[in-house]
Short mmCIF file of C-alpha atoms in Angstrom, two decimals:
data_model
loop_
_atom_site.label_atom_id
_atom_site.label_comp_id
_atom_site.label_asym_id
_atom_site.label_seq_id
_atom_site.Cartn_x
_atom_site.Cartn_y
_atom_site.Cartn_z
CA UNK A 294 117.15 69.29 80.96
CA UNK A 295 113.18 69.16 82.40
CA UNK A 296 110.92 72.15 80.96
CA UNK A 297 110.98 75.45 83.44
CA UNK A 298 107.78 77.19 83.15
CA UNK A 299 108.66 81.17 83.70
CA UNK A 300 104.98 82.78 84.75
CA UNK A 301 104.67 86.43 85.06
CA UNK A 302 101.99 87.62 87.04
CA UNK A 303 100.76 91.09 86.50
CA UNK A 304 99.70 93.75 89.06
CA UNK A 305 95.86 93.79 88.44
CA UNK A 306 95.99 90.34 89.60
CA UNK A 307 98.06 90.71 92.88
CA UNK A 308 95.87 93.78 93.78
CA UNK A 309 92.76 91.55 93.95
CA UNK A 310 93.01 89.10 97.03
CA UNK A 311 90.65 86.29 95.40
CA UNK A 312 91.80 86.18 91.66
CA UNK A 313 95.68 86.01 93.85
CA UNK A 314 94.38 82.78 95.98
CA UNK A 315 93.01 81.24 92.92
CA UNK A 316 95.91 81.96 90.40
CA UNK A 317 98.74 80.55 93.34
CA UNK A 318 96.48 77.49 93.98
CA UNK A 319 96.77 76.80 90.19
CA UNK A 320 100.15 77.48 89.78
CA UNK A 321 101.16 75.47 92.86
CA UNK A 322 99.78 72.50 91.14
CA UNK A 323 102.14 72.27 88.11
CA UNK A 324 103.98 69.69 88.10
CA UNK A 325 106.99 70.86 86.38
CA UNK A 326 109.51 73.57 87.59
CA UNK A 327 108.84 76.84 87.43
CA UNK A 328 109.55 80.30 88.37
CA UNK A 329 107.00 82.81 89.04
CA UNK A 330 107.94 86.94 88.43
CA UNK A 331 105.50 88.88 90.21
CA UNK A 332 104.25 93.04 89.76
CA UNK A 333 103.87 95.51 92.23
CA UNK A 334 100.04 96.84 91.32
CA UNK A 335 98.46 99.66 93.11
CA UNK A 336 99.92 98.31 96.28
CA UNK A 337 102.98 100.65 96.53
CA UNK A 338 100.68 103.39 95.44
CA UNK A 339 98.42 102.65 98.36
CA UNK A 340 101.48 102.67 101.09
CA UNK A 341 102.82 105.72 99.45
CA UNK A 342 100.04 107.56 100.27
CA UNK A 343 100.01 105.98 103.56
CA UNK A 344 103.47 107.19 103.92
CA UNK A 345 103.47 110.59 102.32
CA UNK A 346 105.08 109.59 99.78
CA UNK A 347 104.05 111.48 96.14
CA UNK A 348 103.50 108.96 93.40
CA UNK A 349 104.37 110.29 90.23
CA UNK A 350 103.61 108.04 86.71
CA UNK A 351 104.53 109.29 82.98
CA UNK A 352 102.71 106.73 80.19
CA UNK A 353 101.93 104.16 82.80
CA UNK A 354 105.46 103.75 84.44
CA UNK A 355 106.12 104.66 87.64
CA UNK A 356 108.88 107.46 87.84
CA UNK A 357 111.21 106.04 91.21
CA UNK A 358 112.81 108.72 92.87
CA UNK A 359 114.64 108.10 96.52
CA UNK A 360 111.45 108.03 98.72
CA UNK A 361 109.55 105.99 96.11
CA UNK A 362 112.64 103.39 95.88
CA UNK A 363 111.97 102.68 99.39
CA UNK A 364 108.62 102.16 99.33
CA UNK A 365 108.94 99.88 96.13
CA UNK A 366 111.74 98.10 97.90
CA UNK A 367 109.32 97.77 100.85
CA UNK A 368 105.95 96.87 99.17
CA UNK A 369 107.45 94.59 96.37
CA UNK A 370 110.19 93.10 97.96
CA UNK A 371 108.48 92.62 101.51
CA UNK A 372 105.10 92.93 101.61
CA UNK A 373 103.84 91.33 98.19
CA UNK A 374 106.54 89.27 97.58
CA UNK A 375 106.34 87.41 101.06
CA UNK A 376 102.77 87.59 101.09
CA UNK A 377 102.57 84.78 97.75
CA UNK A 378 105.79 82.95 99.41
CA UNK A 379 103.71 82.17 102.23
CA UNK A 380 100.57 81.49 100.64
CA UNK A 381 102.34 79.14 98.38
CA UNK A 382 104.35 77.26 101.28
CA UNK A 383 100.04 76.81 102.72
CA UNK A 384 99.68 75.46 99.20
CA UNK A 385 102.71 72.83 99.51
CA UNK A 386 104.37 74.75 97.14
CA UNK A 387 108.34 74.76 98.38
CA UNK A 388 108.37 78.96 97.79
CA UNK A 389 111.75 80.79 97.76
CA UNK A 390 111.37 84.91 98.00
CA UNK A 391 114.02 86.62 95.74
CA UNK A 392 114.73 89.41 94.45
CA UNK A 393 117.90 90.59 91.75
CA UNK A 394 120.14 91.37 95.06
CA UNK A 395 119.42 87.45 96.36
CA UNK A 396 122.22 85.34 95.46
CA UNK A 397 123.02 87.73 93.09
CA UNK A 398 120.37 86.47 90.64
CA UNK A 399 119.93 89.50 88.72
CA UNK A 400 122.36 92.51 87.97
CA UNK A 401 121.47 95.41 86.25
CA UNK A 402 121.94 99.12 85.91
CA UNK A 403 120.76 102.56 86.49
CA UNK A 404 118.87 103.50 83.43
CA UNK A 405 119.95 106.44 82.25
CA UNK A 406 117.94 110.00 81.62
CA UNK A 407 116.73 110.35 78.83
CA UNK A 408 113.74 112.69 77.85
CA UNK A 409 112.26 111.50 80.85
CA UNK A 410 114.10 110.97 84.21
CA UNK A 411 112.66 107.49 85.65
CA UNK A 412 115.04 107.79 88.76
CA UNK A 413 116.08 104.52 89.91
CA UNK A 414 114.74 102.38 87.19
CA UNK A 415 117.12 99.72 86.47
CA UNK A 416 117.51 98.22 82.90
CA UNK A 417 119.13 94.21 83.44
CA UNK A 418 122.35 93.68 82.44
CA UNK A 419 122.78 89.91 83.32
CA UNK A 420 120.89 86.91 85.16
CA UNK A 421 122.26 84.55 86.94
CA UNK A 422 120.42 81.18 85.45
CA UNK A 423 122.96 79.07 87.41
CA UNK A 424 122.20 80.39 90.55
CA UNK A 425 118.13 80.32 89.42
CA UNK A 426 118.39 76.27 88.36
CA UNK A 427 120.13 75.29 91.61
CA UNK A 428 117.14 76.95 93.63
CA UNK A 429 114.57 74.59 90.87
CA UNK A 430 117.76 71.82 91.34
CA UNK A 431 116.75 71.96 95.38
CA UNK A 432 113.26 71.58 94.77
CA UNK A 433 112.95 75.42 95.73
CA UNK A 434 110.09 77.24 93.21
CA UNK A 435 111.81 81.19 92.87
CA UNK A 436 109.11 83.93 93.53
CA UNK A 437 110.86 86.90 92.08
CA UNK A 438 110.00 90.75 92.93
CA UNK A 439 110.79 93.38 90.29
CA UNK A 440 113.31 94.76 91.99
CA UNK A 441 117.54 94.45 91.00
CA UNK A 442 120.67 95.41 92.30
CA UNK A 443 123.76 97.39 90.39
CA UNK A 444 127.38 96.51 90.24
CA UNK A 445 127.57 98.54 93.36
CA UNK A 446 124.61 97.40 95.45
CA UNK A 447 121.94 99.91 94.62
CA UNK A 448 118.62 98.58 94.47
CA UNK A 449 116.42 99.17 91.51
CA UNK A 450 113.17 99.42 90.56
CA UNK A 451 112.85 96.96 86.89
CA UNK A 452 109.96 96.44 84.70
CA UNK A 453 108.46 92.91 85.69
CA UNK A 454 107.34 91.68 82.13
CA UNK A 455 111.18 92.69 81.36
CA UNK A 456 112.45 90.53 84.05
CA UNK A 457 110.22 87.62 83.11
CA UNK A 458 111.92 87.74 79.28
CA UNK A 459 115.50 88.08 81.00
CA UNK A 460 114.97 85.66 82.98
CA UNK A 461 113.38 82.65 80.32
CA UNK A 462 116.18 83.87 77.94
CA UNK A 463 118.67 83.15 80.07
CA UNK A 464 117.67 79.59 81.31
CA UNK A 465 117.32 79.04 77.54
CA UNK A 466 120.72 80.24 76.64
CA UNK A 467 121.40 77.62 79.86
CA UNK A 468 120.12 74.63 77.64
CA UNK A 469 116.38 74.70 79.33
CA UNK A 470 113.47 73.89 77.47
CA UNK A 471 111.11 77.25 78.55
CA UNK A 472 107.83 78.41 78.19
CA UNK A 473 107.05 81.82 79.10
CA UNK A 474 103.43 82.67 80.02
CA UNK A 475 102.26 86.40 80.82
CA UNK A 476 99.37 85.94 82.91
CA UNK A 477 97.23 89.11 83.10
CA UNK A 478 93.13 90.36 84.03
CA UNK A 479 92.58 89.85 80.00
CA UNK A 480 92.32 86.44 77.74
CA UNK A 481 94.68 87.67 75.85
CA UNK A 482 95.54 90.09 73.04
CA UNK A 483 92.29 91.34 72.00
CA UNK A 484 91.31 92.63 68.71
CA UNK A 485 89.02 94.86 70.51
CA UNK A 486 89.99 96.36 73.84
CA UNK A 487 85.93 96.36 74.93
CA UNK A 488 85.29 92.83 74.12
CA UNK A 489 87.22 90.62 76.40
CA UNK A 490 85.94 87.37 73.90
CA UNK A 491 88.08 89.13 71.18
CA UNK A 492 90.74 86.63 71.70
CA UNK A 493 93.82 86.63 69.23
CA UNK A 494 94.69 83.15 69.01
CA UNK A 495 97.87 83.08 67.12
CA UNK A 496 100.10 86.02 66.04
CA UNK A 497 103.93 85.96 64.68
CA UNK A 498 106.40 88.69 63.89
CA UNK A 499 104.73 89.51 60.97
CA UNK A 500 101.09 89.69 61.86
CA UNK A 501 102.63 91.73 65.11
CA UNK A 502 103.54 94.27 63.06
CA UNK A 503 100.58 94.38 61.16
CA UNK A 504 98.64 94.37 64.80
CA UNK A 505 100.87 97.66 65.46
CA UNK A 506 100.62 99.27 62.51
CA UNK A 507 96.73 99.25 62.62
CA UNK A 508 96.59 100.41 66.04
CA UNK A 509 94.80 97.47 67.43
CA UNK A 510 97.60 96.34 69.58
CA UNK A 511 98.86 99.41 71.53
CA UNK A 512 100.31 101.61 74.70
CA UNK A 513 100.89 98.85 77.36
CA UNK A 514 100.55 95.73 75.40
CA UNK A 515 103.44 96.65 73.22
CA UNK A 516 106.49 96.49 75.43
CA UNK A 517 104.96 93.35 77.12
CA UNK A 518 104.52 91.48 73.28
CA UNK A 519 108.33 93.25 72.85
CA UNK A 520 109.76 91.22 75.29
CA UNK A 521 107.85 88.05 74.48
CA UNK A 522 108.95 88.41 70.95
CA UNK A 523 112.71 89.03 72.03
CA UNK A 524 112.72 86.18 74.41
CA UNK A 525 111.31 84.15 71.38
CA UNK A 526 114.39 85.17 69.36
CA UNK A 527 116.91 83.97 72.20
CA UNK A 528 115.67 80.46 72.28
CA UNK A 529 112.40 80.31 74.14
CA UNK A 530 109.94 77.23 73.19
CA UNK A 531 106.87 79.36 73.84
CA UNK A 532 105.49 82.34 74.78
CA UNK A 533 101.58 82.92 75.58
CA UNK A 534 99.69 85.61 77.00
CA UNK A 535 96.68 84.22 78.96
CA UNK A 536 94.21 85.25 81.15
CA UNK A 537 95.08 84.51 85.49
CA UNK A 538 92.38 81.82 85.79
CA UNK A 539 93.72 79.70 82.56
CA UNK A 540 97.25 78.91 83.50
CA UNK A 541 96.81 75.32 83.03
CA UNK A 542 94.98 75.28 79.77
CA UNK A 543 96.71 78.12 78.39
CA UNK A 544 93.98 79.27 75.98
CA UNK A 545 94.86 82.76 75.00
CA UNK A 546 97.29 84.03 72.90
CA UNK A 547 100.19 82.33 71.78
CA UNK A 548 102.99 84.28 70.24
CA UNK A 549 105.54 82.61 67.58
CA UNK A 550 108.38 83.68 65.19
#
């Protein structure tokens, strides 16, 4: 089976109109198939607002209660999610919209409370990587929103660097050959937060740790090197961790066992 690039694009990115154009031009032109998983960023914030709607985050996650579900549902599924389908079908880029109710590509479930009360966050369960390599089969590229469905069609609201790791894991575990590549506003794990050049070229399980431990790599880099390293131990080639503008050359970080 052909390599499937999985590219996760995060939030920062999609909230800035030019660094978007210039990231969906670039991936547009790779040649092989991929899937992109998109964030939300301060979009659904922004509408909230618009709409009333209180925005409440603990740590940097985004607590969904009813009202906030449908804006989510509304802002990632609609508004940001269409928005790069139909900048990539400009781009000649065959883009397919989904999210984890769509074909039933991705199930999950309610995740449940524990100290804190997310609401309707939704931990996956299962993908779908049949359903996901007929779309690539079709010559259709997947543009998935970080939203999923439960075994009894509720919509949820699911971590996007999660679904990114589901989803490479599973079209792994499907005999792909995938590379996983967290694009972000950064060059990549940086042993200094302040200096952007600080570039970690290399790190494995070990040196992770070690990264941790010293309280270089922290907060919201943690769960996102999590899942790369879990993905990693299902079967995935490669993971990297690369700045927007450098998803051809991928010159950032890349993460091994």
């Amino acid at each position: 089976m052909s390599k499937v690039y999985v590219i996760k694009i995060g939030g920062n990115v999609i909230d800035n109109p030019v660094a978007t154009q210039k990231f969906l031009s670039d991936f547009a032109s790779i040649k092989e198939s991929k899937i992109l998983v998109h964030g939300g960023g301060k979009i659904a914030t922004q509408v909230a607002e618009k709409l009333g709607v209180t925005t409440q985050m603990i740590d940097g996650r985004r607590i969904t209660d009813e009202p906030m579900l449908d804006v989510v549902t509304m802002v990632y599924g609609g508004l940001v999610n269409k928005k790069v389908v139909a900048q990539l079908q400009a781009l000649k880029c065959n883009a397919i919209g989904l999210m984890g109710a769509d074909a039933g590509v991705i199930l999950a479930k309610k995740r449940p409370v524990g100290v804190i009360d997310y609401g309707f966050a939704g931990d996956i369960e299962q993908v779908n990587a049949t359903q996901l390599l007929a779309f690539i089969n079709q010559d259709l590229t997947p543009i998935v929103a970080p939203l999923t469905v439960d075994a009894q069609g509720q919509i949820l609201n699911t971590n996007a660097d999660t679904m990114a790791s589901a989803i490479a894991t599973a079209l792994a575990k499907a005999g792909a050959e995938v590379n996983l590549v967290y694009c972000f506003e950064k060059k990549g794990v940086l042993l200094n937060p302040e200096d952007n050049d600080s570039v970690i070229a290399d790190i494995n399980k070990e040196k992770y740790a070690q990264l941790k431990a010293d309280g270089i790599v922290s907060k919201g880099m943690i769960p996102k090197l999590d899942n790369a390293f879990a993905a990693l131990n299902e079967g995935v080639k490669e993971v990297h961790i690369i700045h927007a503008d450098n998803v051809h050359a991928q010159s950032g970080t890349k993460l091994t066992l």
